[in-house]
Coordinates of C-alpha atoms in Angstrom, one line a residue:
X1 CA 10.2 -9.9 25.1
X2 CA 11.8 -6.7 24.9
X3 CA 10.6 -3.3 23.5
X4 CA 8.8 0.0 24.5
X5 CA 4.9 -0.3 24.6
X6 CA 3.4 2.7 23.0
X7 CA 0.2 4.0 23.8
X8 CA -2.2 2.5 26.1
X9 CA -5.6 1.0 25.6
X10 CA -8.4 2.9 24.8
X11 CA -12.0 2.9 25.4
X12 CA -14.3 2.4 22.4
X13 CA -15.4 5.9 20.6
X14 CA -18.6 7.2 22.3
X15 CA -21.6 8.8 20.7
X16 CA -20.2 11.8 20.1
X17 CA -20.7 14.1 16.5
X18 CA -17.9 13.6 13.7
X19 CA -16.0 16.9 15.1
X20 CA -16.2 16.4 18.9
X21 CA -15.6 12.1 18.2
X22 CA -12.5 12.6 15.8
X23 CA -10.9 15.2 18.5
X24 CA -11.8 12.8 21.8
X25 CA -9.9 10.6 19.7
X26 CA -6.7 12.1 20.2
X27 CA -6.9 12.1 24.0
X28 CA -7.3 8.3 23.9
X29 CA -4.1 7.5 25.4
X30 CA -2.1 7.7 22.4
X31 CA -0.9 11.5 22.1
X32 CA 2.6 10.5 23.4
X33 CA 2.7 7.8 20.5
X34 CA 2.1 10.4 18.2
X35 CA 5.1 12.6 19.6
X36 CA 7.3 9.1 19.2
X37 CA 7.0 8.8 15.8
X38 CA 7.6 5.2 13.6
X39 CA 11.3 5.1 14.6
X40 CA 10.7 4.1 18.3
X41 CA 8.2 1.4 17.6
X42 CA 9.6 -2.0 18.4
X43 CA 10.1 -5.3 16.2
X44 CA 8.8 -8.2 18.0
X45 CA 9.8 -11.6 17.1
X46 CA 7.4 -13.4 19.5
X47 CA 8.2 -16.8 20.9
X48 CA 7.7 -19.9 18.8
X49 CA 6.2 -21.6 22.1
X50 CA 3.4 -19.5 22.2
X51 CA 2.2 -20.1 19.0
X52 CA -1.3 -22.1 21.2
X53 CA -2.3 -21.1 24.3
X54 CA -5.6 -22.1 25.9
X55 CA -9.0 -20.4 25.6
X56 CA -12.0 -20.4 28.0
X57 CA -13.4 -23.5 26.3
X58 CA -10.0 -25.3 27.1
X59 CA -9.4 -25.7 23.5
X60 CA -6.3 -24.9 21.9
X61 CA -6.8 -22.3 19.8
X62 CA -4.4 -21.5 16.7
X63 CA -1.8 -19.0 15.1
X64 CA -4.1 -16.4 13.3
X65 CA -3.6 -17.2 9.9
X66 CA -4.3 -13.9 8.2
X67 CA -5.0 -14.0 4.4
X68 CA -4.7 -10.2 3.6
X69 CA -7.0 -8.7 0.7
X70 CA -4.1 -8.0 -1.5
X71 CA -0.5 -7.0 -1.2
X72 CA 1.2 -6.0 1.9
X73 CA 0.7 -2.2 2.8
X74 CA -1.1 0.8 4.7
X75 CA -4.2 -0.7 3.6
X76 CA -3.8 -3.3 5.9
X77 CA -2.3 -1.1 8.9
X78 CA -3.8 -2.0 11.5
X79 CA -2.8 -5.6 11.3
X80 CA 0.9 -4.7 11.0
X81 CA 0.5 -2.1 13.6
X82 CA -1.0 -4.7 16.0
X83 CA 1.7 -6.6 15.7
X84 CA 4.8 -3.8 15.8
X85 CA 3.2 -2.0 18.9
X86 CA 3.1 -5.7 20.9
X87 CA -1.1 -5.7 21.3
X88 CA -1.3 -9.2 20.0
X89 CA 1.6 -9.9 22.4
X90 CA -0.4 -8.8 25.0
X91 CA -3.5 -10.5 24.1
X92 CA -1.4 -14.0 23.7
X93 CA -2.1 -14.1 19.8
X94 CA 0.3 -15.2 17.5
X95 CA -0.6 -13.8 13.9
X96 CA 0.9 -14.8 10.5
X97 CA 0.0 -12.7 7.4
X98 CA -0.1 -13.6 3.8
X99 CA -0.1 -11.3 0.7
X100 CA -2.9 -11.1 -1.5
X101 CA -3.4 -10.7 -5.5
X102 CA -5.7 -10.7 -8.2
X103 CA -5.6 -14.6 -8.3
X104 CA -6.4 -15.1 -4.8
X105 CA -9.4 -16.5 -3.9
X106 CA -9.5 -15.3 -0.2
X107 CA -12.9 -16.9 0.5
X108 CA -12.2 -20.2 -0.5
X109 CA -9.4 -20.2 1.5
X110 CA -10.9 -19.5 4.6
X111 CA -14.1 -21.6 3.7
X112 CA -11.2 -24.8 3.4
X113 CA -9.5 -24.5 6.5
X114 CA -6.4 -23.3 4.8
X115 CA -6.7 -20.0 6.3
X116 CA -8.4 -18.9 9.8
X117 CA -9.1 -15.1 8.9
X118 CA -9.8 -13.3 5.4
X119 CA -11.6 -10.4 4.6
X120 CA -14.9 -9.9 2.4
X121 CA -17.6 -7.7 1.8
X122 CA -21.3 -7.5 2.4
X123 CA -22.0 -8.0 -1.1
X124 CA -19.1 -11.7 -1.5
X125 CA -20.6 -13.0 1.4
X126 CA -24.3 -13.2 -0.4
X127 CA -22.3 -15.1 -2.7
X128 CA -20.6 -17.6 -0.4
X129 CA -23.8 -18.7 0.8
X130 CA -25.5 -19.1 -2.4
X131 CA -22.0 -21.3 -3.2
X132 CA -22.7 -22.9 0.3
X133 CA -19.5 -21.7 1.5
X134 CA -19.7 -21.5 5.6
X135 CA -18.3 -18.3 6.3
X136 CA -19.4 -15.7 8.9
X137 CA -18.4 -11.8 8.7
X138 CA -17.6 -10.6 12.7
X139 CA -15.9 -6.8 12.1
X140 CA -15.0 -4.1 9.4
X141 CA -12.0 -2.0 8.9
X142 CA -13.6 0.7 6.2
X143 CA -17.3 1.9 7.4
X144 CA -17.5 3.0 3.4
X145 CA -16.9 1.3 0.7
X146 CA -14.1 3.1 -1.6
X147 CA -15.3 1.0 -4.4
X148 CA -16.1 3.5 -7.3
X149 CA -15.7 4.9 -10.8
X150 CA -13.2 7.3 -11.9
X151 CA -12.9 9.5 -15.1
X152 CA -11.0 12.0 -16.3
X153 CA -12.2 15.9 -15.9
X154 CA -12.6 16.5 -19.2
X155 CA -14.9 14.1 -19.4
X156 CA -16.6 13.6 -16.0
X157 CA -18.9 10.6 -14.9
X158 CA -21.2 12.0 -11.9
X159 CA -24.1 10.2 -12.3
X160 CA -25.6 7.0 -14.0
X161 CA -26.7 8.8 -17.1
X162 CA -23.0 10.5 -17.8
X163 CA -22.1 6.2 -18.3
X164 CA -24.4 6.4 -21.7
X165 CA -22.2 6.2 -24.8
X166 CA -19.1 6.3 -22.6
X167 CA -16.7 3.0 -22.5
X168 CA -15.4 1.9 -18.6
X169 CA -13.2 -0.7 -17.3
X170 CA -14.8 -2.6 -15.1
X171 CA -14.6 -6.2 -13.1
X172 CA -17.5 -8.9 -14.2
X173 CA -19.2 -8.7 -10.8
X174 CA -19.2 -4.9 -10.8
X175 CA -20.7 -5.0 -14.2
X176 CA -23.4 -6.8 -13.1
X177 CA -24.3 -4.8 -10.1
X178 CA -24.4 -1.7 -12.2
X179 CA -26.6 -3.2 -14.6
X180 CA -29.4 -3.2 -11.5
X181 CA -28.6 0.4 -11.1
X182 CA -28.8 1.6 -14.8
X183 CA -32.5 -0.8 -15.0
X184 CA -33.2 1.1 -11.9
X185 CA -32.8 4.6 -13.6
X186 CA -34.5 3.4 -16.7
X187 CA -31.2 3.7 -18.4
X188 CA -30.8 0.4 -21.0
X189 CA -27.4 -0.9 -20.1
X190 CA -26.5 -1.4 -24.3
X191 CA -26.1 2.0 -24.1
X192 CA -22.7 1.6 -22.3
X193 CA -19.7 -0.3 -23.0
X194 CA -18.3 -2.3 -20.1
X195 CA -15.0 -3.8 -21.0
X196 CA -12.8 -5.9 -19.0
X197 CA -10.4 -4.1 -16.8
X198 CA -7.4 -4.8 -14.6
X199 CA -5.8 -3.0 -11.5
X200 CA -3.8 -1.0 -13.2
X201 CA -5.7 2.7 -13.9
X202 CA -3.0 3.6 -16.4
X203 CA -5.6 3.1 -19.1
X204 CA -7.9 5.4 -17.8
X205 CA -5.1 8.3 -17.4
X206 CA -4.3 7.7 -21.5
X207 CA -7.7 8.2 -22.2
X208 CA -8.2 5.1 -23.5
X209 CA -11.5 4.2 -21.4
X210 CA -13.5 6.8 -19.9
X211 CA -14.0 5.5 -16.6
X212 CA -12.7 2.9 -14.5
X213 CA -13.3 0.6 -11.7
X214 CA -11.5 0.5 -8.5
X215 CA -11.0 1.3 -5.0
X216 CA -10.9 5.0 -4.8
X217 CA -8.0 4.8 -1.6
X218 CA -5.8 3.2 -4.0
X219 CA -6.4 4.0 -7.6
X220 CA -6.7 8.0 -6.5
X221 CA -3.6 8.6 -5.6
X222 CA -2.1 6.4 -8.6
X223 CA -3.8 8.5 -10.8
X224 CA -2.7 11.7 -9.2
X225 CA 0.8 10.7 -9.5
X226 CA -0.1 10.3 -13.2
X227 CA -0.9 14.3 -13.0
X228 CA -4.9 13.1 -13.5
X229 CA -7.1 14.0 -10.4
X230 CA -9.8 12.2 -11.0
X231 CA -13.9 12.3 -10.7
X232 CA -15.0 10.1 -8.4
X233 CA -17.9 8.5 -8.1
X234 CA -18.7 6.0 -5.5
X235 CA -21.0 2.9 -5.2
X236 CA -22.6 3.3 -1.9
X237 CA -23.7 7.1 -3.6
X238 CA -25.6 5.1 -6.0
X239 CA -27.1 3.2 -3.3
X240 CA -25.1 0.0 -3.6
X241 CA -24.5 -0.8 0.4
X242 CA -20.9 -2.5 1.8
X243 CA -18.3 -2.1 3.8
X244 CA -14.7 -2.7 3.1
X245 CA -12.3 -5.6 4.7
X246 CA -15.3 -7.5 6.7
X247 CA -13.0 -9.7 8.4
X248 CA -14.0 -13.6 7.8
X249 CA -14.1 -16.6 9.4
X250 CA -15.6 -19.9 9.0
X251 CA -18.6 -20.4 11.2
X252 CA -17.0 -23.2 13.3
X253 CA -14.3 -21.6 13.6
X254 CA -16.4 -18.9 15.7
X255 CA -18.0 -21.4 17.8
X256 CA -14.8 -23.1 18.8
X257 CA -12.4 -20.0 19.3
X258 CA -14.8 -17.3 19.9
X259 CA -12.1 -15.8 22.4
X260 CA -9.2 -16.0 20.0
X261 CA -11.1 -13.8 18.1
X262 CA -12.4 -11.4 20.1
X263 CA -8.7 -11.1 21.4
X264 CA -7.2 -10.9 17.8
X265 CA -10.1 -8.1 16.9
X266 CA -9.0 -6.2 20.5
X267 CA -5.8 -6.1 19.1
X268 CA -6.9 -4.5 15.5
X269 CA -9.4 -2.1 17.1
X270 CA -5.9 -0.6 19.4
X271 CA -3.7 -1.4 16.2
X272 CA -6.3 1.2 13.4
X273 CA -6.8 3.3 16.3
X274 CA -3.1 3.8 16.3
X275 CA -3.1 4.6 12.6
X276 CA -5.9 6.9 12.7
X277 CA -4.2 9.0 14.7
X278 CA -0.7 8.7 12.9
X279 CA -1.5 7.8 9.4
X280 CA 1.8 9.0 8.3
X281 CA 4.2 7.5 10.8
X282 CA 2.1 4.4 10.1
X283 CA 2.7 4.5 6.5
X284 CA 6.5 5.0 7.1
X285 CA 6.7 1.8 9.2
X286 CA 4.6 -0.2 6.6
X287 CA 7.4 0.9 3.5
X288 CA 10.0 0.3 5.6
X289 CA 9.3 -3.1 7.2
X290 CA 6.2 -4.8 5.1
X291 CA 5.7 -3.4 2.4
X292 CA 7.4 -5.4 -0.8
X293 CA 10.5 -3.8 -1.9
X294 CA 9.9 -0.8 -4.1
X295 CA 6.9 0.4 -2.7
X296 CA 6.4 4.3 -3.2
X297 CA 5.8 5.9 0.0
X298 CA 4.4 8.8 -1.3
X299 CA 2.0 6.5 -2.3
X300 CA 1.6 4.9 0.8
X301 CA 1.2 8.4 2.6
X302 CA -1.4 9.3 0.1
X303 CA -3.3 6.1 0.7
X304 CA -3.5 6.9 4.3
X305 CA -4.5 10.0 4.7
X306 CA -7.6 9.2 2.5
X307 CA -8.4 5.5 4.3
X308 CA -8.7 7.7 7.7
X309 CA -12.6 9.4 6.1
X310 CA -14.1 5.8 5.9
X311 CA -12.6 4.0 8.8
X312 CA -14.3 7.0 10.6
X313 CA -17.0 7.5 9.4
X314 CA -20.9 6.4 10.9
X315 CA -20.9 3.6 13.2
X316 CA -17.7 3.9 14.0
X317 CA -17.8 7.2 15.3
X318 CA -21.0 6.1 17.6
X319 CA -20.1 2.5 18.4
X320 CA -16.4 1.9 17.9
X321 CA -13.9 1.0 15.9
X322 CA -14.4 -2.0 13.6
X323 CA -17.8 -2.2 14.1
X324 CA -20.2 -4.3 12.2
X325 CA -24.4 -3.9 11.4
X326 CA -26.5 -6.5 10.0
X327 CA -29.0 -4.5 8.4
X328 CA -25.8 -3.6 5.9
X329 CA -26.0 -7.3 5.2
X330 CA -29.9 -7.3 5.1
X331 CA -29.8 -4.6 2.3
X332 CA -27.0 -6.3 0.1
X333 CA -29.1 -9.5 0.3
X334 CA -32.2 -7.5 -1.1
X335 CA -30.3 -6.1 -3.7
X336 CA -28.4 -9.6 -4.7
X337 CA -31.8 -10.9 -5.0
X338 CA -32.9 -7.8 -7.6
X339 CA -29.2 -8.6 -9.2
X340 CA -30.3 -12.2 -10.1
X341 CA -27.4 -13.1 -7.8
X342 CA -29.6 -15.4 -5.1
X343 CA -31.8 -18.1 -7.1
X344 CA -35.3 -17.7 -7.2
X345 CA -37.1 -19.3 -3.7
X346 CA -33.5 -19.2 -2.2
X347 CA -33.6 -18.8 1.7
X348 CA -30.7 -17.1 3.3
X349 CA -30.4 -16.1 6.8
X350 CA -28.4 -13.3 7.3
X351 CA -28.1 -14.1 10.7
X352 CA -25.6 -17.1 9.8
X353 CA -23.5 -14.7 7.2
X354 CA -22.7 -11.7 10.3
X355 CA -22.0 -11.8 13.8
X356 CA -22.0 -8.8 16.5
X357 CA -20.8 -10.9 19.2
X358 CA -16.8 -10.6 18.7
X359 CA -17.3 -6.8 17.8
X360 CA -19.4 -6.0 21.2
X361 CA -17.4 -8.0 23.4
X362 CA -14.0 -6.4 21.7
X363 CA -15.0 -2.8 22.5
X364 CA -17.0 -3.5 25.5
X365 CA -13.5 -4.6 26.8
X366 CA -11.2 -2.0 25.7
X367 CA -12.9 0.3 28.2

């Protein structure tokens, strides 16, 4: 293999405050990558013959099979920049990654074999065990969910109330979720029209809904392009818990290639490490060598520089990168069960939907 390795690894993010962490971040071994800039990073075609090496166990373990959340760009940076910079090289993982779209069903998927890897959210994987679907969670790329609704100034939805008498584009599952949160605040939920939406905001910026339903790190900067800057106002402020990109895998699949994983997540932890610290560069490589043809990259750079607030943001700032809590689990369970979402008696054991032990072993390593 040939190429330049930038950066070095670096040791998991200590227990520092937001200020002191985010600047001890930049002395992590990677301020020379930074100088370098996009146009030095290496392509590497790694070698066919290494597509199964051997773990601990002495089973073979397999290509990571990567089913991405949706289509190929910054928000998946940390993947491509894994990859690019050589740290699945060095970890002896061989990683494949397939767009996403709306008509993807990414846990399926995983749940069938067809895929090793997907990515979920507190909230989905409720629903993949009350569908029986035997799928564990073991790291997360955003520490806050961007999921929220937007609306126009003129017009602005900060609260629960300002939805009364107002018409929003929202998906099904979304819909239902905010129904618990309207009952909540004694708010009857006829009193607001929900209305199928797509991923397009377009709709929102022509004023012909007055709010909308999307990931803020993507539909944001859409909408400023459209000359709308947008209210926003996010799910986990209305006390709806998540993360974003929970990286999935099917249950056996841990058991039998536990150290494939916590190799592929080392890997991730150094590749959004890198990004964080070079969100633009980053977004310059992704247009330029991912991304599908077309792709704005003013976009892209907008994107980035708002994913960097929650990928650092609470645990990961104390614990690490990636990192992943149960009791985030605990509390969507509560609230599926208030949704209607788990049936009535239903036992689920959070322990079997989440898994610390990639994530620990991952950091505990990169020191």
């Amino acid at each position: 293999m040939s190429g330049a390795r930038i950066g070095s690894p670096a040791p998991a993010i200590p227990r520092y405050g937001r200020r002191d962490a985010l600047r001890r971040l930049g002395l992590m071994g990677l301020t020379g990558a930074c100088a370098a800039g996009y146009g030095t990073l290496a392509v590497r075609a790694l070698d066919r013959s290494n597509m199964l090496k051997a773990n601990t166990s002495g089973a073979l373990a397999p290509p990571v099979t990567h089913q991405l959340g949706w289509l190929k760009g910054v928000q998946f940076a940390g993947e491509f920049l894994a990859q690019e910079l050589g740290y699945l090289e060095a970890e002896g993982v061989t990683a494949e990654f397939a767009a996403g779209g709306p008509g993807t069903d990414y846990r399926t998927l995983v749940a069938s074999g067809r895929m090793l890897v997907s990515e979920s959210t507190p909230l989905a994987m409720i629903e993949a065990a009350v569908q029986g679907q035997p799928l564990v969670a073991f790291a997360a790329v955003m520490q806050r969910d961007p999921g929220a609704y937007m609306s126009l100034p003129g017009k602005p939805i900060t609260s629960l109330h300002d939805m009364v008498g107002k018409t929003i584009g929202v998906p099904a599952s979304v819909r239902k979720l905010t129904c618990v949160l309207l009952q909540r605040a004694g708010i009857p939920f006829e009193s607001v029209n929900f209305v199928p939406v797509g991923t397009d905001a377009g709709a929102l910026a022509a004023g012909q809904i007055d709010g909308y339903y999307s990931h803020a790190t993507t539909a944001v900067p859409g909408l400023r392009a459209l000359g709308v800057e947008p209210k926003v106002l996010y799910m986990t402020d209305l006390g709806v818990p998540g993360y974003a990109q929970a990286f999935i895998v099917r249950r056996d699949t841990l058991d039998k290639h536990h150290d494939l994983l916590v190799g592929y997540t080392r890997a991730l932890i150094k590749g959004w490490r890198y990004f964080v610290e070079n969100p633009a560069s980053s977004a310059e490589l992704i247009v330029e060598k991912w991304a599908q043809k077309g792709t704005s990259l003013q976009d892209q750079l907008a994107q980035a520089a708002m994913m960097r607030s929650f990928i650092l943001d609470g645990d990961a700032l104390t614990h690490g990168l990636l990192w992943i809590d149960p009791g985030r689990f605990e509390h969507a369970l509560a609230f599926a069960r208030e949704a209607g979402s788990v049936p009535a008696g239903m036992e689920i054991d959070v322990g079997r939907l989440v898994t610390q032990s990639v994530i620990r072993e991952a950091l505990a390593s990169q020191a």
